[in-house]
Tab-separated table of C-alpha atoms in Angstrom:
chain	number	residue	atom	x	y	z
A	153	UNK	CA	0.000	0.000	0.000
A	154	UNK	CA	2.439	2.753	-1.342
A	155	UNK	CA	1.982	5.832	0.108
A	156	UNK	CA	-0.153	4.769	3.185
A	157	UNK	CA	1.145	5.474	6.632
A	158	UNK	CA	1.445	2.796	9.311
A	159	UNK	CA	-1.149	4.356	11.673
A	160	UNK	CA	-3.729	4.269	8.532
A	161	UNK	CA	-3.022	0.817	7.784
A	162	UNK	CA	-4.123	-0.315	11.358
A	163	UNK	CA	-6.718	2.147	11.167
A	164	UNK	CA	-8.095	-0.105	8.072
A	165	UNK	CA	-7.358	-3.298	9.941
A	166	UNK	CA	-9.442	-2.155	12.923
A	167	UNK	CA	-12.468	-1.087	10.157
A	168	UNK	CA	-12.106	-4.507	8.683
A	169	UNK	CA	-12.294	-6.112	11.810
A	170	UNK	CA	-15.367	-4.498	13.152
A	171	UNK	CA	-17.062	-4.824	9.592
A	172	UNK	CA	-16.784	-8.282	10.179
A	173	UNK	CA	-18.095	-7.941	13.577
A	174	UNK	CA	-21.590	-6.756	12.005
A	175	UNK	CA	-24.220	-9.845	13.607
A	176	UNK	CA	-21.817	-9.865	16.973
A	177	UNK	CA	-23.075	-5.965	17.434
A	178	UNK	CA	-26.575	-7.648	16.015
A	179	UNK	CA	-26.193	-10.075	18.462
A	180	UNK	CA	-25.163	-7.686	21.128
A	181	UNK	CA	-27.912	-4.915	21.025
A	182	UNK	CA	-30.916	-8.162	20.732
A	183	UNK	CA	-29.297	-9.127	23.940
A	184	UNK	CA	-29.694	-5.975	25.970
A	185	UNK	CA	-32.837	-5.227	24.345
A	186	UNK	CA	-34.348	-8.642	25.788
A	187	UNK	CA	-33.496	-7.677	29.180
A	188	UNK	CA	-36.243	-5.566	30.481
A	189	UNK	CA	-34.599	-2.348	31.652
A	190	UNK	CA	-38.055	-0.214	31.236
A	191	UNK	CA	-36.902	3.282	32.885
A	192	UNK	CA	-38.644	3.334	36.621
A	193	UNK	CA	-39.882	5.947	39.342
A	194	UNK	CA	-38.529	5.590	42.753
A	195	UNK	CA	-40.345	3.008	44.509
A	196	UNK	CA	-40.799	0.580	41.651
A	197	UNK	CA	-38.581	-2.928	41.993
A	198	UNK	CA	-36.096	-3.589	40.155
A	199	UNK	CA	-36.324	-5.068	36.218
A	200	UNK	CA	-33.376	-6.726	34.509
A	201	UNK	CA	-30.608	-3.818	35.731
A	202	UNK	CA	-28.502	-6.230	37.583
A	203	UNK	CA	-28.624	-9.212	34.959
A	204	UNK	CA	-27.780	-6.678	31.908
A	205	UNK	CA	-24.770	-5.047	33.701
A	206	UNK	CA	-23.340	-8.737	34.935
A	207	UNK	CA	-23.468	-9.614	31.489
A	208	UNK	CA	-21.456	-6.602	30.025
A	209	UNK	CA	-19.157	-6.751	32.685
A	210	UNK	CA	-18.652	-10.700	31.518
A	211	UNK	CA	-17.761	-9.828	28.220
A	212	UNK	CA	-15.135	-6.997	29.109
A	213	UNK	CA	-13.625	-8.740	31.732
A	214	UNK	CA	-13.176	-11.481	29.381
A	215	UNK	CA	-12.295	-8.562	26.487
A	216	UNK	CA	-9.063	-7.688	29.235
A	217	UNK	CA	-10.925	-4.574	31.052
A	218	UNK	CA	-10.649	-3.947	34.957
A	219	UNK	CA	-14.577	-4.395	35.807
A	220	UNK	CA	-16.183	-3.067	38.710
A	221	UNK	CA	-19.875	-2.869	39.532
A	222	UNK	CA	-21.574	-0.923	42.496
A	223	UNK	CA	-24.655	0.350	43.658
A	224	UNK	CA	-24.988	4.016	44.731
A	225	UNK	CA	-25.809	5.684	47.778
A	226	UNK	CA	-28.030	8.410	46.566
A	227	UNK	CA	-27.316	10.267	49.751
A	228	UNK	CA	-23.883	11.091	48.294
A	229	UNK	CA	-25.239	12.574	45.203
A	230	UNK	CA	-26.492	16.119	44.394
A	231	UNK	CA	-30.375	15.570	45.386
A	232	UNK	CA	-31.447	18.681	43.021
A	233	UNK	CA	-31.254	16.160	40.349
A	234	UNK	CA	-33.093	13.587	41.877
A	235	UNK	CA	-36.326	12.116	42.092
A	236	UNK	CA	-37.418	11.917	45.999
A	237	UNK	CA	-37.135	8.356	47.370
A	238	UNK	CA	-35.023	6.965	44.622
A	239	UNK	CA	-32.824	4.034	45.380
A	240	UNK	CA	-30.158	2.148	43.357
A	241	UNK	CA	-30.906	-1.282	45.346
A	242	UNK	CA	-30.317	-3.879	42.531
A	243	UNK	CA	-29.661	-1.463	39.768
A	244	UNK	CA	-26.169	-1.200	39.920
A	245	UNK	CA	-23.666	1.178	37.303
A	246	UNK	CA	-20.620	0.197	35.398
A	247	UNK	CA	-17.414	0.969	34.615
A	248	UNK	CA	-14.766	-1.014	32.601
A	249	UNK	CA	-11.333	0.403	32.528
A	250	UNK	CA	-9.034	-0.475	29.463
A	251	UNK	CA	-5.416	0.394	30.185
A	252	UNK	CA	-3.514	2.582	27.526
A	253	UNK	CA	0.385	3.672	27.647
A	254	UNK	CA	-0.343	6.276	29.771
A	255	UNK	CA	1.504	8.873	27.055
A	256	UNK	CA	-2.264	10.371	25.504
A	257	UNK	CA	-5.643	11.527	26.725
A	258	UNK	CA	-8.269	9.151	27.910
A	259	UNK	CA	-11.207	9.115	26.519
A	260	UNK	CA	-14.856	7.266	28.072
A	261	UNK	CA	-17.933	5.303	26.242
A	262	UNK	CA	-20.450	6.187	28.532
A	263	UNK	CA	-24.305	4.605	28.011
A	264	UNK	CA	-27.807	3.991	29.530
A	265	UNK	CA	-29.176	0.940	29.794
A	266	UNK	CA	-32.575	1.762	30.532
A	267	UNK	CA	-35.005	2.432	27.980
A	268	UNK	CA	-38.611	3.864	27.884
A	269	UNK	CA	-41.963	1.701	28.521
A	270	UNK	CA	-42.922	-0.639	25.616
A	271	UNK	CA	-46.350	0.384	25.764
A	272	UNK	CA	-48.980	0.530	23.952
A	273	UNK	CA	-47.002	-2.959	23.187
A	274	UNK	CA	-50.207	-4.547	21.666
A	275	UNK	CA	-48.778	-1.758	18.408
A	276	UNK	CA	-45.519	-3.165	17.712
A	277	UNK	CA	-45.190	-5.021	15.043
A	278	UNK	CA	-43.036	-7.140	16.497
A	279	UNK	CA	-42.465	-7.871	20.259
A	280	UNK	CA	-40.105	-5.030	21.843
A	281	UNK	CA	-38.163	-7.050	24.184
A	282	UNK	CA	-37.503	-9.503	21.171
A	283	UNK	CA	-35.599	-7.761	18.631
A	284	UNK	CA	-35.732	-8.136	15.291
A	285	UNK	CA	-34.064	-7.558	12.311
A	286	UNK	CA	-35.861	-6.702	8.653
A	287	UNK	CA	-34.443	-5.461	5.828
A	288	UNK	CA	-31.350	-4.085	7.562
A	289	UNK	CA	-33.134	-2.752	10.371
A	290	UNK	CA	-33.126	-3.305	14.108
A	291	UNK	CA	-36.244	-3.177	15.884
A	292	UNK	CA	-37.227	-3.284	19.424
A	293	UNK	CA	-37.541	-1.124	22.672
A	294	UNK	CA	-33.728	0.802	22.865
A	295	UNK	CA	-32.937	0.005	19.575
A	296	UNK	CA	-31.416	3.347	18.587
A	297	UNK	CA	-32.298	4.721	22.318
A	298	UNK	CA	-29.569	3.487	22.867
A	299	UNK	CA	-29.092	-0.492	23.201
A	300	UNK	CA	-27.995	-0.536	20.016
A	301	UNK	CA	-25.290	2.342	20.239
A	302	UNK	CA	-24.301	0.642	23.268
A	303	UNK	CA	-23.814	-2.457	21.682
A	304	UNK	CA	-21.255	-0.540	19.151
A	305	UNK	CA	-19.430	0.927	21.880
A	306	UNK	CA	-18.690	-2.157	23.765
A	307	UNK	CA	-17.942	-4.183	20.886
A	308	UNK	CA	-15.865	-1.398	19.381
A	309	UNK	CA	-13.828	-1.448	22.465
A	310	UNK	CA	-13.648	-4.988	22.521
A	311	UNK	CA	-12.430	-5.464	18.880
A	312	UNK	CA	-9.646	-2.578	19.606
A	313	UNK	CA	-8.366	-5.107	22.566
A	314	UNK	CA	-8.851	-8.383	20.674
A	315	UNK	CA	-6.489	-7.006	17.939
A	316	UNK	CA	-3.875	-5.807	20.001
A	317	UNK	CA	-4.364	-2.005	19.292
A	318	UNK	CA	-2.465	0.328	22.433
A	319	UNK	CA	-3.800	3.553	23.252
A	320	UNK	CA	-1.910	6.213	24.353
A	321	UNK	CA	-4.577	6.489	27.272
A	322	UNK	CA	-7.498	4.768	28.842
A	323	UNK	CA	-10.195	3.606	27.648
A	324	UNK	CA	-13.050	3.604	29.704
A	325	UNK	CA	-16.266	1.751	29.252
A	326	UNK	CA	-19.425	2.607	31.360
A	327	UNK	CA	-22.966	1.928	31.645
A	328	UNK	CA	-25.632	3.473	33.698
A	329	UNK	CA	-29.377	3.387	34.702
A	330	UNK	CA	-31.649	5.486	34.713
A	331	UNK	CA	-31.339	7.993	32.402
A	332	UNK	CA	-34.774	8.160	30.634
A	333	UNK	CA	-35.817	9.446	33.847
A	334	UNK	CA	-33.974	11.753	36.269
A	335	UNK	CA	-30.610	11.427	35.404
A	336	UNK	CA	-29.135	9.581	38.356
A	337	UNK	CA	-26.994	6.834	36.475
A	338	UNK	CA	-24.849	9.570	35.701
A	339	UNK	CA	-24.859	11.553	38.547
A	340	UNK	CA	-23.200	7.995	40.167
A	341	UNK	CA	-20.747	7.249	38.220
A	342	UNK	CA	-19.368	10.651	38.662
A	343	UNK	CA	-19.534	10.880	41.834
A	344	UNK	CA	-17.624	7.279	41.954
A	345	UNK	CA	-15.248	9.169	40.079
A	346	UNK	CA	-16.000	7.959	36.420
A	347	UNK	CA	-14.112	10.870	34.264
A	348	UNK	CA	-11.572	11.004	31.781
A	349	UNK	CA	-10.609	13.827	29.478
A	350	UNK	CA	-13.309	13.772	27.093
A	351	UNK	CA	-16.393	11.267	26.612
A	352	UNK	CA	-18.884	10.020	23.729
A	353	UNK	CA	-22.206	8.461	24.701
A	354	UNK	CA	-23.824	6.818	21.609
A	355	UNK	CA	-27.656	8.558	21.574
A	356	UNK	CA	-29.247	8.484	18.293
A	357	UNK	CA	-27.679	11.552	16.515
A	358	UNK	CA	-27.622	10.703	12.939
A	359	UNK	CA	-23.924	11.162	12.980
A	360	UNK	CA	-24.010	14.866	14.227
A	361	UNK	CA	-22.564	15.774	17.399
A	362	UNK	CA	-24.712	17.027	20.292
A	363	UNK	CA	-22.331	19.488	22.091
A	364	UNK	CA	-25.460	21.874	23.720
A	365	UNK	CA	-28.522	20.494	26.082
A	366	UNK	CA	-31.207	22.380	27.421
A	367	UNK	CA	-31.771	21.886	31.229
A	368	UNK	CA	-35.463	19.864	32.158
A	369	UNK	CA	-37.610	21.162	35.246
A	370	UNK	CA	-40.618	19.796	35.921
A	371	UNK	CA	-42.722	21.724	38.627
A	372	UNK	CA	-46.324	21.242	39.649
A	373	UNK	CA	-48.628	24.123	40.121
A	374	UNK	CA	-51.696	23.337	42.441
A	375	UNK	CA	-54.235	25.905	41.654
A	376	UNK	CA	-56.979	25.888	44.569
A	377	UNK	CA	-61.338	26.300	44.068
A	378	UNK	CA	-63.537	25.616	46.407
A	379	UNK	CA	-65.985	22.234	46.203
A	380	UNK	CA	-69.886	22.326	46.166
A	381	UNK	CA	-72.773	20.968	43.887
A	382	UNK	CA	-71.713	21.461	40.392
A	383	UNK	CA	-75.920	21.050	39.354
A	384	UNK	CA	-76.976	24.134	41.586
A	385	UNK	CA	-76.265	27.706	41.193
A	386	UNK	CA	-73.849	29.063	43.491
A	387	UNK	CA	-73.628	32.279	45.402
A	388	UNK	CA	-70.408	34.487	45.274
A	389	UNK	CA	-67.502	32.971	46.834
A	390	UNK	CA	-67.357	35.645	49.557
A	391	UNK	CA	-70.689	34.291	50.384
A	392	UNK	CA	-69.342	30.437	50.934
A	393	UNK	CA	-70.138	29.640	46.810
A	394	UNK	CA	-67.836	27.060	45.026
A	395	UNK	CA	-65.174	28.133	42.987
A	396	UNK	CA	-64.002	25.890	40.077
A	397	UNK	CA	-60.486	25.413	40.247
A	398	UNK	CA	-60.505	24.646	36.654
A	399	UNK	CA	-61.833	27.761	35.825
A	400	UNK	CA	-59.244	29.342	37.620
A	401	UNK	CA	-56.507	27.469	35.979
A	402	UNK	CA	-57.260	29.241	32.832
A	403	UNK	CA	-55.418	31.871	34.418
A	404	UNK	CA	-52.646	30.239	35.484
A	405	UNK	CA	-52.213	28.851	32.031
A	406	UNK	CA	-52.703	32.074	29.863
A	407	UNK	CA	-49.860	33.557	32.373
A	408	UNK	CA	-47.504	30.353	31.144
A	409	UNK	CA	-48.387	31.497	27.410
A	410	UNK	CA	-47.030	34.578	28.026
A	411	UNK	CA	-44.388	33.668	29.900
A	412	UNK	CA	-43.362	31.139	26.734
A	413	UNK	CA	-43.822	33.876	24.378
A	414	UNK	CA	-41.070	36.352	26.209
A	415	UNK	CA	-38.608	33.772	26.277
A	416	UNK	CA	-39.319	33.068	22.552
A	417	UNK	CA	-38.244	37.133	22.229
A	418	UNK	CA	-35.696	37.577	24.750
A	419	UNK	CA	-32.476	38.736	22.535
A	420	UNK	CA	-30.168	36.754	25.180
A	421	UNK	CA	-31.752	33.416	24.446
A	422	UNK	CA	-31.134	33.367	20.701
A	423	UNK	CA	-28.732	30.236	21.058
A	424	UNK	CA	-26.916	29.732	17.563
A	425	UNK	CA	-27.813	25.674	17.875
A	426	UNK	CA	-30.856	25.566	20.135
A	427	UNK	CA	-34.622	26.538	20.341
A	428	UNK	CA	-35.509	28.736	23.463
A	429	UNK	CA	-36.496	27.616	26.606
A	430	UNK	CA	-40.547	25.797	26.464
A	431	UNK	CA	-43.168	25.692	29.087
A	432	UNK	CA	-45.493	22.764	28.056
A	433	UNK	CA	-48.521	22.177	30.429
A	434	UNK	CA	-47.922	18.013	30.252
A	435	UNK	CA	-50.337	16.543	33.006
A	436	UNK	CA	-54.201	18.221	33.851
A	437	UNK	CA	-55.736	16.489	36.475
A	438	UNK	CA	-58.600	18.146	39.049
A	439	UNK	CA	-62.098	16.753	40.617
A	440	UNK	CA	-63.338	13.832	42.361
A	441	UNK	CA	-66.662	13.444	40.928
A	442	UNK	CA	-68.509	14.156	37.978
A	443	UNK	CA	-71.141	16.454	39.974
A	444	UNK	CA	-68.894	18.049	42.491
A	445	UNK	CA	-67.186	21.390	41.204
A	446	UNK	CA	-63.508	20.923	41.645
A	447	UNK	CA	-61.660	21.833	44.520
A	448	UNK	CA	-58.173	22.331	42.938
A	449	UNK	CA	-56.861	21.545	39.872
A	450	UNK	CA	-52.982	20.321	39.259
A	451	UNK	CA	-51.082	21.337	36.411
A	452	UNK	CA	-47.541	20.018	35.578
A	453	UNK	CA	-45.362	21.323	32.796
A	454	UNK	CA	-41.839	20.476	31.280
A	455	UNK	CA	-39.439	22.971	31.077
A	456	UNK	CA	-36.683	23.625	29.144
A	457	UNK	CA	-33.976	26.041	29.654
A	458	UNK	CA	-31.284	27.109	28.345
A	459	UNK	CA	-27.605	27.952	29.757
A	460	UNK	CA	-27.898	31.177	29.744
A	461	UNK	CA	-30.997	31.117	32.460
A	462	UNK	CA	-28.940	29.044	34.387
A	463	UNK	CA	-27.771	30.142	37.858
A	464	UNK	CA	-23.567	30.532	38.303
A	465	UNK	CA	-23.887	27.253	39.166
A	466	UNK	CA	-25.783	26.305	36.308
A	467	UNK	CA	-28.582	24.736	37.930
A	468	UNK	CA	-32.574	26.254	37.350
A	469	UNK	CA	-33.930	28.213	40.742
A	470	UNK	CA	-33.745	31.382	38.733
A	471	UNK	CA	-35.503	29.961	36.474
A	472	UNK	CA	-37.642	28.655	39.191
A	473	UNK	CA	-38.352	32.062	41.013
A	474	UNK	CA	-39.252	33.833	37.371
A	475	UNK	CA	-41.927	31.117	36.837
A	476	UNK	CA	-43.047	31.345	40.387
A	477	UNK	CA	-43.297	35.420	40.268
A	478	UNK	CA	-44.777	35.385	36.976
A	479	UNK	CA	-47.489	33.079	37.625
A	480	UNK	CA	-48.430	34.698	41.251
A	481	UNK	CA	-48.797	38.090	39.784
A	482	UNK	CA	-50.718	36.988	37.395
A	483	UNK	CA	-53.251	35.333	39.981
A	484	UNK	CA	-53.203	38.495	42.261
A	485	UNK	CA	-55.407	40.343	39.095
A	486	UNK	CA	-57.902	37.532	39.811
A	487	UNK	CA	-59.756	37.975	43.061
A	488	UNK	CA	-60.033	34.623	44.643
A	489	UNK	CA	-56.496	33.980	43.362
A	490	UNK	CA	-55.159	36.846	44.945
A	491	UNK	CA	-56.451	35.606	48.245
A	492	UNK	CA	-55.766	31.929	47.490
A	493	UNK	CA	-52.859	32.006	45.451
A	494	UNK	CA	-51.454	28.755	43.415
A	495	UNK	CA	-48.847	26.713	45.156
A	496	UNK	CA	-45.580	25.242	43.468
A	497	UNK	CA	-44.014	21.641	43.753
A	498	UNK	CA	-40.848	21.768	42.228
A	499	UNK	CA	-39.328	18.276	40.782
A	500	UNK	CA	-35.675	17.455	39.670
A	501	UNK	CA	-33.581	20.201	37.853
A	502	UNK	CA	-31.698	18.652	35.176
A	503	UNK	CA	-28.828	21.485	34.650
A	504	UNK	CA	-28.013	22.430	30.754
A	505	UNK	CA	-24.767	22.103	29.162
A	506	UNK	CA	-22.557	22.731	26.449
A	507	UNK	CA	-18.800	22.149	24.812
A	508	UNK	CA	-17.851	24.707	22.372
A	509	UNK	CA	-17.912	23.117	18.819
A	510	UNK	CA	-14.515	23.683	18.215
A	511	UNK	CA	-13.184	21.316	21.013
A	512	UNK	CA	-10.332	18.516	20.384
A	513	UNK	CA	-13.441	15.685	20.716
A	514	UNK	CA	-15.897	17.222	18.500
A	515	UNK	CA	-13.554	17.429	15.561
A	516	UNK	CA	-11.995	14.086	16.451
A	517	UNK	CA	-15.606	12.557	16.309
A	518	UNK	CA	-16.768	14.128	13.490
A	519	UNK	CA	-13.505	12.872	11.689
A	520	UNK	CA	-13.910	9.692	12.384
A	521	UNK	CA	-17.577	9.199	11.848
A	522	UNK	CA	-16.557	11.282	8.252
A	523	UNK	CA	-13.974	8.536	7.350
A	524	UNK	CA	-16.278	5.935	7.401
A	525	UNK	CA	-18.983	8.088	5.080
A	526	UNK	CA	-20.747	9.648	7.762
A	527	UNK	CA	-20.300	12.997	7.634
A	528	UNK	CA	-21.918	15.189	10.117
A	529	UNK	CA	-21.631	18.693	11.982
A	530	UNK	CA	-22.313	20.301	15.739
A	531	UNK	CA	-25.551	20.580	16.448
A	532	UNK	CA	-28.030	20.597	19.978
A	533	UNK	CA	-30.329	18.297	21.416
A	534	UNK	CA	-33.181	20.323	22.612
A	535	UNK	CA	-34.019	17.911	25.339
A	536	UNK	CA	-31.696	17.081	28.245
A	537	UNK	CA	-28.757	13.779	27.901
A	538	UNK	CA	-25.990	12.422	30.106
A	539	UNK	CA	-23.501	13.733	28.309
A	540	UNK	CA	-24.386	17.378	30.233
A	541	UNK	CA	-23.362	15.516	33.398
A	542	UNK	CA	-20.071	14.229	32.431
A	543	UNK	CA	-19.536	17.652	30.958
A	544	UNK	CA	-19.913	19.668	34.258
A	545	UNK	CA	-18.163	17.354	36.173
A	546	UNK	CA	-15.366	17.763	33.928
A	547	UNK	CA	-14.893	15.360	31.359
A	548	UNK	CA	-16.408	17.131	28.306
A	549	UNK	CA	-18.641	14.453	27.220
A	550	UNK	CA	-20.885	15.166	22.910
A	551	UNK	CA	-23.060	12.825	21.791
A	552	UNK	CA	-22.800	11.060	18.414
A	553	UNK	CA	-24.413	7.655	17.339
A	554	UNK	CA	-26.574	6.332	14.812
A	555	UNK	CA	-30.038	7.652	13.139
A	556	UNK	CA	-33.235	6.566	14.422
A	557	UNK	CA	-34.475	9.570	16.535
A	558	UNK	CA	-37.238	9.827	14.613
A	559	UNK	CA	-38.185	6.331	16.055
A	560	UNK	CA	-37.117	6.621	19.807
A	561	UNK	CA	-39.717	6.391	22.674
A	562	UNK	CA	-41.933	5.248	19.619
A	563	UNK	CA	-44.068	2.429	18.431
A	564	UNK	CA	-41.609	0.378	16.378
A	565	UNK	CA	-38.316	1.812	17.929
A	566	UNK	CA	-35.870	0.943	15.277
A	567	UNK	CA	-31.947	1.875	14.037
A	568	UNK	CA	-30.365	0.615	10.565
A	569	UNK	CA	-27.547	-1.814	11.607
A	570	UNK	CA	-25.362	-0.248	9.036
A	571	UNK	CA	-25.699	2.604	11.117
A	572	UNK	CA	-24.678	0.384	14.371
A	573	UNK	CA	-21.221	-0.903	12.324
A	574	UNK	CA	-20.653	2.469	11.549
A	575	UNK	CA	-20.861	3.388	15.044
A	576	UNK	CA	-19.058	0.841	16.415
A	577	UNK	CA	-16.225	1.661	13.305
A	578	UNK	CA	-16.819	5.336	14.683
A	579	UNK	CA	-15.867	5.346	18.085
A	580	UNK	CA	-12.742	2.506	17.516
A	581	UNK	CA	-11.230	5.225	15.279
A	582	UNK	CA	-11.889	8.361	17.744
A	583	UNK	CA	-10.542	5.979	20.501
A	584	UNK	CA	-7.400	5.359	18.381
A	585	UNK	CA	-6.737	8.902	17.363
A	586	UNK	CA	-8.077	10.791	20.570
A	587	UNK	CA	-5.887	9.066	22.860
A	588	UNK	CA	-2.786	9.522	20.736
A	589	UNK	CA	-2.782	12.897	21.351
A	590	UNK	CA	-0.457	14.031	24.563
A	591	UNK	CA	-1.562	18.165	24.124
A	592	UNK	CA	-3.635	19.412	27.257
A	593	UNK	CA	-7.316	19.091	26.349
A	594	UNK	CA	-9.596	22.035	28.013
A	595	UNK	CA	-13.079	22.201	28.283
């Protein structure tokens, strides 16, 4: 191969290899998608956490990794972020540690294992937890979100060990619970002190790499009536008549409209790759009986934020106390409201993050996802991702993996497994380059 350097001539070995690898990373992602890691709310038992992680930590033990496996004490971790009574009690995290020379940057594979609910399962096609493959396409509950990038990740690290490939630094493998739902996977390994000097987790990016998140808030707003006899005409409520609380949440949701439509306006939150921050009412529930006007009326809404309503710390409770304000002053125009004003319940605040798009990892990924004809660009994932924790704990963590978005927390959750070699091919190549590299990496 005249003219072809060493370093590209095990780069094409390693391709080769993991080309051939295609129905192991099949294999692989039909696996994890059989065990049922359906994303939970604290109190619920544990699914198939415990059985998925022994069996990763199996294979890269067996691939040469030093594997350890741990459940957290959520006591140590930041409890903005999480979900009251949660517990890690059989749901344990993971981290695999492959060693390099110790002469270039590490670099971490960080996943989730869990996955949304299955249902309405009786729509699938096929049966979620049984994957299936037709015409070149993966189907099944994680799929693209993101079994089947996790499956390229592991077996990508795997192949670079099986053929003998150093790195100038570690290589880090880890998987986590419970992102779909708070966050806390991530928060763990962190805090067990899971970092390296930059990361990619494999969500379903269509090759482009996620280097902005908005931050997630999720706050209940309890807007109080008073009960009586929906059938029979009621005197004013100074005089003891019912109030409907639903009525009265009209109020509370024309001042979230407006609220929404100054943050679409605001010159400071024109963000160059995401939308502005969203209040969407989510969850409506109020009344015990069909003839009883309601006595309150509970309205929760998903928030999105960006980094530039963050507090220094980059957390929400600015955010928090602008919602708040907002809403109260618009109930004190309202008479009963102004004497019974709404009440707030606020939830977890998932923080925001983002890597500038010029960073050592973003151009490393994006080369190595071009060289095996996927070309892609920076871009921002309007929701929230794991990848913001790793960043603000210090290991500046994008996101690339396969397509399939379109598909994720769907009916028919699918990913093309030409996408999943690709992957796989992907991160073996930003592995073998990043970690080459000896120059100071800053976030």
């Amino acid at each position: 191969m005249t003219g072809v350097s060493s370093a590209e001539r095990v780069e094409a070995r390693v391709l080769d290899a993991l080309a051939e690898r295609r129905e192991a990373i099949v294999d692989l992602a039909r696996t994890l998608i059989g065990f049922d890691t359906t994303a939970r709310y604290p109190g619920d038992p544990p699914r198939d956490e415990a059985a998925l992680q022994a069996h990763l930590a199996d294979r890269l033990r067996r691939a040469g990794a030093d594997v350890e496996l741990w459940e957290a004490d959520p006591s140590e971790l930041d409890d903005r972020q999480l979900p009251a009574g949660l517990e890690f009690d059989g749901r344990p995290q993971l981290v695999a540690r492959f060693p390099g020379r110790g002469t270039g940057h590490s670099l971490l594979f960080g996943g989730h294992i869990d996955a949304v609910s299955v249902e309405p399962r009786e729509r699938w096609s096929s049966d979620p937890l049984r994957a299936e493959v037709r015409d070149g396409v993966l189907y099944g509950r994680g799929a693209c979100d993101m079994k089947g990038g996790v499956a390229a990740m592991v077996v990508a690290a795997e192949t670079l060990a099986e053929l003998g490939i150093e790195l100038g630094g570690e290589l880090i493998v880890s998987t986590i619970t419970d992102e779909e739902s708070s966050g806390a996977g991530g928060l763990a390994a962190v805090a067990h002190g899971v970092r390296a000097d930059a990361g990619l987790v494999p969500e379903p990016t269509g090759f482009a790499a996620w280097v902005a998140c908005r931050g997630i808030l999720n706050p209940t707003i309890t807007v109080p009536g008073r009960s009586g006899h929906a059938d029979m005409p009621q005197p004013d409520w100074r005089d003891g008549g019912a109030v409907n609380a639903v009525d009265k949440a009209m109020t509370v949701l024309a001042a979230i409209r407006d609220l929404q439509d100054a943050w679409k306006h605001h010159p400071e939150y024109d963000h160059p790759l995401l939308a502005p921050g969203l209040l969407v009412p989510t969850l409506v529930s109020a009344g015990d009986w069909m003839v009883t006007i309601p006595s309150a009326c509970r309205i929760t809404l998903d928030v999105t934020y960006l980094h530039a309503q963050a507090d220094d710390d980059g957390h929400g409770t600015r955010v928090m106390r602008e919602i708040e304000e907002h809403v109260i002053e618009a109930a004190s125009r309202d008479d009963w409201l102004a004497e019974h004003p709404p009440t707030f319940q606020w939830g977890a605040d998932l923080p925001p993050a983002e890597l500038r798009p010029d960073h050592p990892i973003v151009a490393c990924a994006l080369g190595a996802a071009a060289t095996v004809g996927r070309p892609g660009a920076a871009a921002g994932m309007n929701s929230w991702h794991d990848a913001a924790t790793f960043t603000r704990a210090g290991t500046p963590t994008i996101d690339i993996g396969p397509s399939g978005f379109d598909s994720a927390h769907a009916v028919d959750e699918r990913v093309p497994v030409n996408d999943l070699v690709a992957c796989a091919q992907t991160y073996a190549l930003c592995a073998m380059r990043f970690t080459a590299s000896p120059e100071r990496v800053e976030t």
